[in-house]
JSON list of C-alpha atoms in Angstrom, two decimals:
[
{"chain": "A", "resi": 1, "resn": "UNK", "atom": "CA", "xyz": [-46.85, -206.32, 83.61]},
{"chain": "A", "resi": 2, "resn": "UNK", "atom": "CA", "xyz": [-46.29, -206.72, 87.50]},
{"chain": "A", "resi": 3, "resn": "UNK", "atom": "CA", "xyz": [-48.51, -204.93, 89.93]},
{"chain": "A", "resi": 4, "resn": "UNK", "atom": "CA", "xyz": [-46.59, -202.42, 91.46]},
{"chain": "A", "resi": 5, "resn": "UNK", "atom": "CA", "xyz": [-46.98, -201.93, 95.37]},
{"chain": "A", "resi": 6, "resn": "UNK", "atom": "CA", "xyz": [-47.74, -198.86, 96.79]},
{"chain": "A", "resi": 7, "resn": "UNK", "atom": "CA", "xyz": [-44.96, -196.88, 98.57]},
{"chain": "A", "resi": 8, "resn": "UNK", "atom": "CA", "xyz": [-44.62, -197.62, 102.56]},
{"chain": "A", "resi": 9, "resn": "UNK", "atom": "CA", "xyz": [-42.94, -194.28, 102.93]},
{"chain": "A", "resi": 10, "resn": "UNK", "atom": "CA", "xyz": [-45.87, -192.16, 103.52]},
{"chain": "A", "resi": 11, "resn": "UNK", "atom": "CA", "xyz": [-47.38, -194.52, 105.81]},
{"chain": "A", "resi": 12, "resn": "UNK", "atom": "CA", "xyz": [-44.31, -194.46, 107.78]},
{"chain": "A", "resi": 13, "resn": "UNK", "atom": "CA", "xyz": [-44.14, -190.99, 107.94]},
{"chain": "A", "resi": 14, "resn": "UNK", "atom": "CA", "xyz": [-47.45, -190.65, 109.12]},
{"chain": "A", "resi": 15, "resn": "UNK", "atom": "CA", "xyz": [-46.83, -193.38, 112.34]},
{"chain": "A", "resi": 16, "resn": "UNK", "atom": "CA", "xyz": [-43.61, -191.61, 112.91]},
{"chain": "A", "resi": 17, "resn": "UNK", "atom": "CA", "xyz": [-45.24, -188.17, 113.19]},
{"chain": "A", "resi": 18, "resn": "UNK", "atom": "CA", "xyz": [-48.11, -189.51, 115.29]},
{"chain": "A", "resi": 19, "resn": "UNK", "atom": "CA", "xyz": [-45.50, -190.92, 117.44]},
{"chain": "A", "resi": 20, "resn": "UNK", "atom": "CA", "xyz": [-43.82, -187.68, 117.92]},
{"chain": "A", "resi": 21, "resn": "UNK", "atom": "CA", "xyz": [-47.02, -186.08, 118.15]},
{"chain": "A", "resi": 22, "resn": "UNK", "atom": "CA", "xyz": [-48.02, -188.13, 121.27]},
{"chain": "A", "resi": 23, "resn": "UNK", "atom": "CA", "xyz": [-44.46, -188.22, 122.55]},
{"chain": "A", "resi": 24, "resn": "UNK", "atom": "CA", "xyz": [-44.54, -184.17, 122.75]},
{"chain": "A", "resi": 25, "resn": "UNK", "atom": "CA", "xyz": [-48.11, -184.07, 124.42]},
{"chain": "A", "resi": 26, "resn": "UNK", "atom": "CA", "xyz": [-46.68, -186.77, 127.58]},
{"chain": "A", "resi": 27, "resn": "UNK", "atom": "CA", "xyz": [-43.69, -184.37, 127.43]},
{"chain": "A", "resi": 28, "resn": "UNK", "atom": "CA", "xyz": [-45.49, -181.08, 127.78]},
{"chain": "A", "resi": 29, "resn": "UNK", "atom": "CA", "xyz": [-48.49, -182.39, 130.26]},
{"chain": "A", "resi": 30, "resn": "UNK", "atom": "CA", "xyz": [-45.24, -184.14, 132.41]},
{"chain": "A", "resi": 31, "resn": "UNK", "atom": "CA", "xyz": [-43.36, -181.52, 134.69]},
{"chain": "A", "resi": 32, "resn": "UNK", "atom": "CA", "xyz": [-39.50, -182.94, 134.78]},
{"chain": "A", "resi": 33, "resn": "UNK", "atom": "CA", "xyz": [-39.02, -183.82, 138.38]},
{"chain": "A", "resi": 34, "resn": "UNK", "atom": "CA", "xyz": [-35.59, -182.67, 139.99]},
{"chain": "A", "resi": 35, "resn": "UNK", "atom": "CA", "xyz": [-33.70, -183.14, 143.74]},
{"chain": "A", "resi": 36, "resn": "UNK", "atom": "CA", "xyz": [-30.64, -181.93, 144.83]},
{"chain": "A", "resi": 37, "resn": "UNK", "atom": "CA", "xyz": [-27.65, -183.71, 146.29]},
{"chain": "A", "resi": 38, "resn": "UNK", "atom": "CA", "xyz": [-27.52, -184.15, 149.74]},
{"chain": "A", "resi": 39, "resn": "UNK", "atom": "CA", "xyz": [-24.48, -184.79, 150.82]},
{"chain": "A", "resi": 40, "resn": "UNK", "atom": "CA", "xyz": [-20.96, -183.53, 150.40]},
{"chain": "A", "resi": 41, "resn": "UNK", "atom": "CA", "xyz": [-19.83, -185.73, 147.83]},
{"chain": "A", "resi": 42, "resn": "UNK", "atom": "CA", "xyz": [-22.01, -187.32, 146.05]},
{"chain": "A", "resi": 43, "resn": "UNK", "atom": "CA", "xyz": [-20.37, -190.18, 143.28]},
{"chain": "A", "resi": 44, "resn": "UNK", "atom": "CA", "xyz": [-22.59, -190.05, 139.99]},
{"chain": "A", "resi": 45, "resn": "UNK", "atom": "CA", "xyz": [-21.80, -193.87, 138.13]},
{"chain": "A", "resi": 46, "resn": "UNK", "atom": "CA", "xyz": [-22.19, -194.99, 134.83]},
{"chain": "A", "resi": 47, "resn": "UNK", "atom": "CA", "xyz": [-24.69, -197.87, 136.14]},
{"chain": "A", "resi": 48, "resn": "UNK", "atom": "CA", "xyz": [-26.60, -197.90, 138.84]},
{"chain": "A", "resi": 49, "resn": "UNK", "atom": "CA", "xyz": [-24.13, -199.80, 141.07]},
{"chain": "A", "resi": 50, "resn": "UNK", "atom": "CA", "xyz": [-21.47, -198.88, 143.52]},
{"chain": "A", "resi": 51, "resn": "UNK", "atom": "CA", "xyz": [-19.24, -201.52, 141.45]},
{"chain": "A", "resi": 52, "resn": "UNK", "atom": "CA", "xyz": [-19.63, -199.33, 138.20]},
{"chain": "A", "resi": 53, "resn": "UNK", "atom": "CA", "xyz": [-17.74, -196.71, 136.71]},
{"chain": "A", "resi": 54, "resn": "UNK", "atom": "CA", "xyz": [-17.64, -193.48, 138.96]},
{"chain": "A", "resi": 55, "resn": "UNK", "atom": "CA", "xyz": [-17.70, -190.34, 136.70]},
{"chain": "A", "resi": 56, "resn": "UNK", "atom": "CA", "xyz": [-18.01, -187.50, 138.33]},
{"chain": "A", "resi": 57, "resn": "UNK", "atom": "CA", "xyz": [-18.22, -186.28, 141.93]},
{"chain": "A", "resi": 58, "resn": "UNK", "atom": "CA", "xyz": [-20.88, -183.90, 142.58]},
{"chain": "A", "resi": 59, "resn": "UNK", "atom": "CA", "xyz": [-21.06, -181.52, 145.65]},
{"chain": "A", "resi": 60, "resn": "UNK", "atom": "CA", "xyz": [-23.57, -180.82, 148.47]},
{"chain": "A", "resi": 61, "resn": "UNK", "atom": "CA", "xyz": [-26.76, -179.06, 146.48]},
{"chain": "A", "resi": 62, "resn": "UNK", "atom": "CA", "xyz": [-26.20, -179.88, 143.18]},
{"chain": "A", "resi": 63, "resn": "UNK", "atom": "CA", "xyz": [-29.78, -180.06, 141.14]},
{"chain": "A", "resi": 64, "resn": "UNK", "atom": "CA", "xyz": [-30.51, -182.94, 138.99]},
{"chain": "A", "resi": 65, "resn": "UNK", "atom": "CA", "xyz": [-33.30, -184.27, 137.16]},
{"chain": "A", "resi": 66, "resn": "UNK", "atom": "CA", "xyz": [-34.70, -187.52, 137.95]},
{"chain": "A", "resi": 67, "resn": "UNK", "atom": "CA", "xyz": [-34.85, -189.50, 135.16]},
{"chain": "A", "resi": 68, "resn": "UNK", "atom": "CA", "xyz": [-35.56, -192.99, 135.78]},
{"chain": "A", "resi": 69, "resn": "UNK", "atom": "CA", "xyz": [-35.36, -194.37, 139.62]},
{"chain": "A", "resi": 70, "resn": "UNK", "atom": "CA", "xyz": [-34.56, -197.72, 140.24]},
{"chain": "A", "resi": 71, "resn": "UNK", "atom": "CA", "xyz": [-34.67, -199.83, 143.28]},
{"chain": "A", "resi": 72, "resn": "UNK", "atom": "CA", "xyz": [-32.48, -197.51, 145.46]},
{"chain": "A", "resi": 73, "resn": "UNK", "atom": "CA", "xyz": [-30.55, -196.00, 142.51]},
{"chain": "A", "resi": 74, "resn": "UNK", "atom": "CA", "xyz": [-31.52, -192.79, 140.11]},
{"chain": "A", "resi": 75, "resn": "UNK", "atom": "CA", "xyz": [-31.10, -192.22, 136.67]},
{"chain": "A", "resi": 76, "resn": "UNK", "atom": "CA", "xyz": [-30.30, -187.98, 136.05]},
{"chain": "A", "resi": 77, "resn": "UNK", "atom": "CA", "xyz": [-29.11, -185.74, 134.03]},
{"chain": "A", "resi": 78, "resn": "UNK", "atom": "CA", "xyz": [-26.90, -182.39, 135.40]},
{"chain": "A", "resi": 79, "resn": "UNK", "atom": "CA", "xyz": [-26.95, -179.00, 134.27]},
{"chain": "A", "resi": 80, "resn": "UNK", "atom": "CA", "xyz": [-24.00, -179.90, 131.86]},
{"chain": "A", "resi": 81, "resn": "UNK", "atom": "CA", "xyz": [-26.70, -182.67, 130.39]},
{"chain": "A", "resi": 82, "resn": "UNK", "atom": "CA", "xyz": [-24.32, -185.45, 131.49]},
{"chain": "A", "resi": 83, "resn": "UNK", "atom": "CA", "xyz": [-26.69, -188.53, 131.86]},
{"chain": "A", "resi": 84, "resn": "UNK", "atom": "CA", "xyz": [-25.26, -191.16, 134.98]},
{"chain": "A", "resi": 85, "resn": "UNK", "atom": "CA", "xyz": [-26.58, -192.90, 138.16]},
{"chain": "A", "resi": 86, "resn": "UNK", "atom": "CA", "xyz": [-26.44, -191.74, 142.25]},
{"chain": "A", "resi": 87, "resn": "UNK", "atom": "CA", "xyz": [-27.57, -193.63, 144.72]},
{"chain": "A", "resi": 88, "resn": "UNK", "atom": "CA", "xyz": [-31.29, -193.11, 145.72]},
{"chain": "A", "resi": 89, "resn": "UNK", "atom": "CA", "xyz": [-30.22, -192.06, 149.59]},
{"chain": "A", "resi": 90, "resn": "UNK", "atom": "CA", "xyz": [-27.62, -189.32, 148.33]},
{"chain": "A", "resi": 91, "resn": "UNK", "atom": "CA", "xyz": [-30.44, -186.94, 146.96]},
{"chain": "A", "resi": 92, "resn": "UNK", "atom": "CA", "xyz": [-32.93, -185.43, 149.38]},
{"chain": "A", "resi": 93, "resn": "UNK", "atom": "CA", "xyz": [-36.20, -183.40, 148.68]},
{"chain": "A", "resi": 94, "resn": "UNK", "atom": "CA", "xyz": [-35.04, -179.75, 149.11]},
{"chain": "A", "resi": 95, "resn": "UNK", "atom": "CA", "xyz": [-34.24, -177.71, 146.04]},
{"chain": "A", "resi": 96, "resn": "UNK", "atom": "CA", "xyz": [-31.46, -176.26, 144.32]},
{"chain": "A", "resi": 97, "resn": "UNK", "atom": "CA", "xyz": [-31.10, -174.05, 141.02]},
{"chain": "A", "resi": 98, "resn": "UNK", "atom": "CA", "xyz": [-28.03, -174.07, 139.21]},
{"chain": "A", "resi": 99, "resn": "UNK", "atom": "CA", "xyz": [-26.64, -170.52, 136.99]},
{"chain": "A", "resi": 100, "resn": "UNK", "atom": "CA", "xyz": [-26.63, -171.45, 133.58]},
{"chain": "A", "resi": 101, "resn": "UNK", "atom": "CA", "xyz": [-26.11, -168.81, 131.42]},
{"chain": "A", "resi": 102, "resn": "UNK", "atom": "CA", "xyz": [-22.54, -166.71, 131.84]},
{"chain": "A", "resi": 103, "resn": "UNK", "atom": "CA", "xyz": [-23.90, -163.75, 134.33]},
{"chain": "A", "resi": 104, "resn": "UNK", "atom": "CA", "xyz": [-27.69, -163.82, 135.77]},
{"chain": "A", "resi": 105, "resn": "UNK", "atom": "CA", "xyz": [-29.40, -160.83, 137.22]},
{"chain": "A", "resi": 106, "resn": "UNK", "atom": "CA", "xyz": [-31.56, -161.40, 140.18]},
{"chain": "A", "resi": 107, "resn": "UNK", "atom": "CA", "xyz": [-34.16, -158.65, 140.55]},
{"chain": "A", "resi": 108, "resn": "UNK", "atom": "CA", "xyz": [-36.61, -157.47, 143.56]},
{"chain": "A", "resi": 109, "resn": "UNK", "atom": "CA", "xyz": [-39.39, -158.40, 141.67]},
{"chain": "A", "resi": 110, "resn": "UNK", "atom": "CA", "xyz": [-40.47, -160.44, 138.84]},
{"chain": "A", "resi": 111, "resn": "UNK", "atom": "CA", "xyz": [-39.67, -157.51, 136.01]},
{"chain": "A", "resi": 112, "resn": "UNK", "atom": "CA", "xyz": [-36.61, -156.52, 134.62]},
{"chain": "A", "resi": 113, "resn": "UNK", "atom": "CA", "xyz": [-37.88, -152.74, 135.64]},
{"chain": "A", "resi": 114, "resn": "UNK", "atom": "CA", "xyz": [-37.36, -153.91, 139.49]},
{"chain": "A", "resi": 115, "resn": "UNK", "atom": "CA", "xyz": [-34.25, -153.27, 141.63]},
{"chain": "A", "resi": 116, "resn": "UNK", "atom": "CA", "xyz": [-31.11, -155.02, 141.02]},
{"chain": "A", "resi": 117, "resn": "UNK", "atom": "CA", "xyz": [-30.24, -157.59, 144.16]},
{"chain": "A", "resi": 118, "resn": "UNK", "atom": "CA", "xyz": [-27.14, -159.18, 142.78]},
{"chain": "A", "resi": 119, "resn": "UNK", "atom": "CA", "xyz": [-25.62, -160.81, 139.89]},
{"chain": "A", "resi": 120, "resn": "UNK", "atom": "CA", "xyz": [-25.13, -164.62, 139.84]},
{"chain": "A", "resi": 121, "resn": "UNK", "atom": "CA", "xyz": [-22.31, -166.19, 137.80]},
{"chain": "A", "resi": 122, "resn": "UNK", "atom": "CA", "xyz": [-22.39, -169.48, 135.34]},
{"chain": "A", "resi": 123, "resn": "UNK", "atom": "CA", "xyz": [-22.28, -172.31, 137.98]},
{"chain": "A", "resi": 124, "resn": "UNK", "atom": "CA", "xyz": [-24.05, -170.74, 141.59]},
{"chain": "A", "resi": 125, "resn": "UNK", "atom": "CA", "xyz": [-25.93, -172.37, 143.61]},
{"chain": "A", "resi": 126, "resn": "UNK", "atom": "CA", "xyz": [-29.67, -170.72, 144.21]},
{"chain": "A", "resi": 127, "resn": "UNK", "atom": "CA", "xyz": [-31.90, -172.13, 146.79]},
{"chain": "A", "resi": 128, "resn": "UNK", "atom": "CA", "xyz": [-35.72, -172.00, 145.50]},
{"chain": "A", "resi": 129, "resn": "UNK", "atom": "CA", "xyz": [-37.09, -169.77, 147.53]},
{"chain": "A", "resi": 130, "resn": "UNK", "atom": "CA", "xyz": [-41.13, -170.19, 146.30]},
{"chain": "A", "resi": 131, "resn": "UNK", "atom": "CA", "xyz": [-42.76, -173.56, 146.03]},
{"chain": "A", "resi": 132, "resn": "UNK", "atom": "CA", "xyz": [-43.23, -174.38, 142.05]},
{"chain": "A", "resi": 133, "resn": "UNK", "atom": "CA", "xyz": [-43.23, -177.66, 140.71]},
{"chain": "A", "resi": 134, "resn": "UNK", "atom": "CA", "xyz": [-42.09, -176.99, 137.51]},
{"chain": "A", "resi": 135, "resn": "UNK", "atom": "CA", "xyz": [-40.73, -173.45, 134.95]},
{"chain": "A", "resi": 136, "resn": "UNK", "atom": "CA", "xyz": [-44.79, -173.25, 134.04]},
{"chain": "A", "resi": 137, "resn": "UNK", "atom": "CA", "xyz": [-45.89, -173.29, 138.07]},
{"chain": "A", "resi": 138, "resn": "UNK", "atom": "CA", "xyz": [-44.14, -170.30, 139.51]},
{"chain": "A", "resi": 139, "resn": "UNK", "atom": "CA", "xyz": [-46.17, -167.69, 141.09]},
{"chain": "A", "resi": 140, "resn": "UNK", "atom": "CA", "xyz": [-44.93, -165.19, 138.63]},
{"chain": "A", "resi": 141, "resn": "UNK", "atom": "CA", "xyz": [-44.53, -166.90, 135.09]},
{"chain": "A", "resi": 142, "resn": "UNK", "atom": "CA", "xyz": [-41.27, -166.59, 133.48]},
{"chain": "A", "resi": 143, "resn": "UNK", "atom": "CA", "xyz": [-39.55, -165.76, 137.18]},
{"chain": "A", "resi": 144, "resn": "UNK", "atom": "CA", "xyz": [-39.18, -167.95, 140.05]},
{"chain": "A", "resi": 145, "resn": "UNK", "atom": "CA", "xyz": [-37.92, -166.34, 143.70]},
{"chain": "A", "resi": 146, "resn": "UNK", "atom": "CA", "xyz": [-34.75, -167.47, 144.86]},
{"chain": "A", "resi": 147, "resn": "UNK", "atom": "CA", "xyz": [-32.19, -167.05, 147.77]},
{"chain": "A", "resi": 148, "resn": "UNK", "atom": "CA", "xyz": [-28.40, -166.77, 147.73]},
{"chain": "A", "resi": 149, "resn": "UNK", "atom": "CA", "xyz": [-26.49, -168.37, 150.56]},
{"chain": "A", "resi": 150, "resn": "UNK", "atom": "CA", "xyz": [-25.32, -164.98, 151.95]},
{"chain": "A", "resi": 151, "resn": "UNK", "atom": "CA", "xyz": [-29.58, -164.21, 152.41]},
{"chain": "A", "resi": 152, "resn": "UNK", "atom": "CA", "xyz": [-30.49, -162.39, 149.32]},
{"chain": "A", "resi": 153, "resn": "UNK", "atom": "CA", "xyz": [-33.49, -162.88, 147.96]},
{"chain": "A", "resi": 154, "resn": "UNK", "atom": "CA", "xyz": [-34.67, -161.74, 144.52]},
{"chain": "A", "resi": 155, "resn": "UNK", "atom": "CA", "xyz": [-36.73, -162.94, 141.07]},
{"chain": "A", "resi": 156, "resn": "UNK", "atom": "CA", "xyz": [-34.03, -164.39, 138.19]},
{"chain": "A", "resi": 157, "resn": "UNK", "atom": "CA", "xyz": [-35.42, -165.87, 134.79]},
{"chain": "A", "resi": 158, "resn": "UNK", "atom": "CA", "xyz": [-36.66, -168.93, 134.69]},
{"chain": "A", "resi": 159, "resn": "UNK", "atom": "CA", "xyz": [-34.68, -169.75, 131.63]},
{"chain": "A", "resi": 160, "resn": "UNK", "atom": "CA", "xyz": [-31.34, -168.70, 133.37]},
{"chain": "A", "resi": 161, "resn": "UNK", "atom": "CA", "xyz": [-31.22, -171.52, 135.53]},
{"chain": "A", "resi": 162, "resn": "UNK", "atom": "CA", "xyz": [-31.73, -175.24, 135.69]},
{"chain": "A", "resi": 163, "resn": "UNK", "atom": "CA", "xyz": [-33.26, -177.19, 138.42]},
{"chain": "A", "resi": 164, "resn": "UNK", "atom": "CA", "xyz": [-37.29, -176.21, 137.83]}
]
């Protein structure tokens, strides 16, 4: 009778798990970093050349987060989740938030009990108005400040926009 080897599948399992495991802790103690375009029109590529495939063109403000940079290009990834490549010099320090749900509401404060400011549709522009580094470093948790480009300031969700 022939020796029968033991199953690799649970081992397997085990290094995948541990994998994900350790994966999700880098994630979590990480805080995605983003810029914003900025200039006018800003080409994003399919490789990080000027010679590659231009995909999109994104304008003046537009968040994105940095996923890989590479000698004077950057990897991101848009609100939309579209991966591609912009030059290194087209993105600049100040930052942006992006509307992504279909109607925001941008309160006084940080509580839904506060004042109404405005509404912000799927797709405006936000300008961070309160230095945070990430969603988990805002000064209220849950809320971050921001400003419209007509001057009003207000609280909105965290999770209604992208660019923190």
């Amino acid at each position: 009778m022939a020796k029968r080897r033991p199953p690799v599948f649970p081992v397997r399992l085990a290094a995948g798990a541990a994998a994900l495991a350790l994966a999700a802790a880098v994630t979590a103690s990480s805080a995605a970093e983003f810029r914003a375009t900025g200039e006018a029109a800003t080409v994003l590529y399919d490789a990080p050349s000027a010679k590659a495939k231009p995909m999109f063109v994104l304008g003046r403000d537009t968040p994105l987060e940095v996923i890989v940079p590479l000698e004077g290009w950057v990897k991101v990834r848009d609100a939309a989740g579209t991966i591609g490549w912009v030059e290194k010099k087209a993105l600049t320090e100040r930052r942006s938030l992006v509307v992504r749900v279909p109607l925001a509401e941008v309160f006084a404060g940080p509580d839904a009990e506060s004042p109404l400011v405005f509404r912000a549709e799927r797709g405006v522009l936000l300008e961070l108005a309160e230095p945070a580094a990430s969603a988990a470093t805002t000064a209220s948790p849950g809320w971050v400040k921001v400003k419209h480009r007509d001057g009003q300031v207000g609280f909105v969700r965290v999770a209604q926009v992208f660019g923190l």
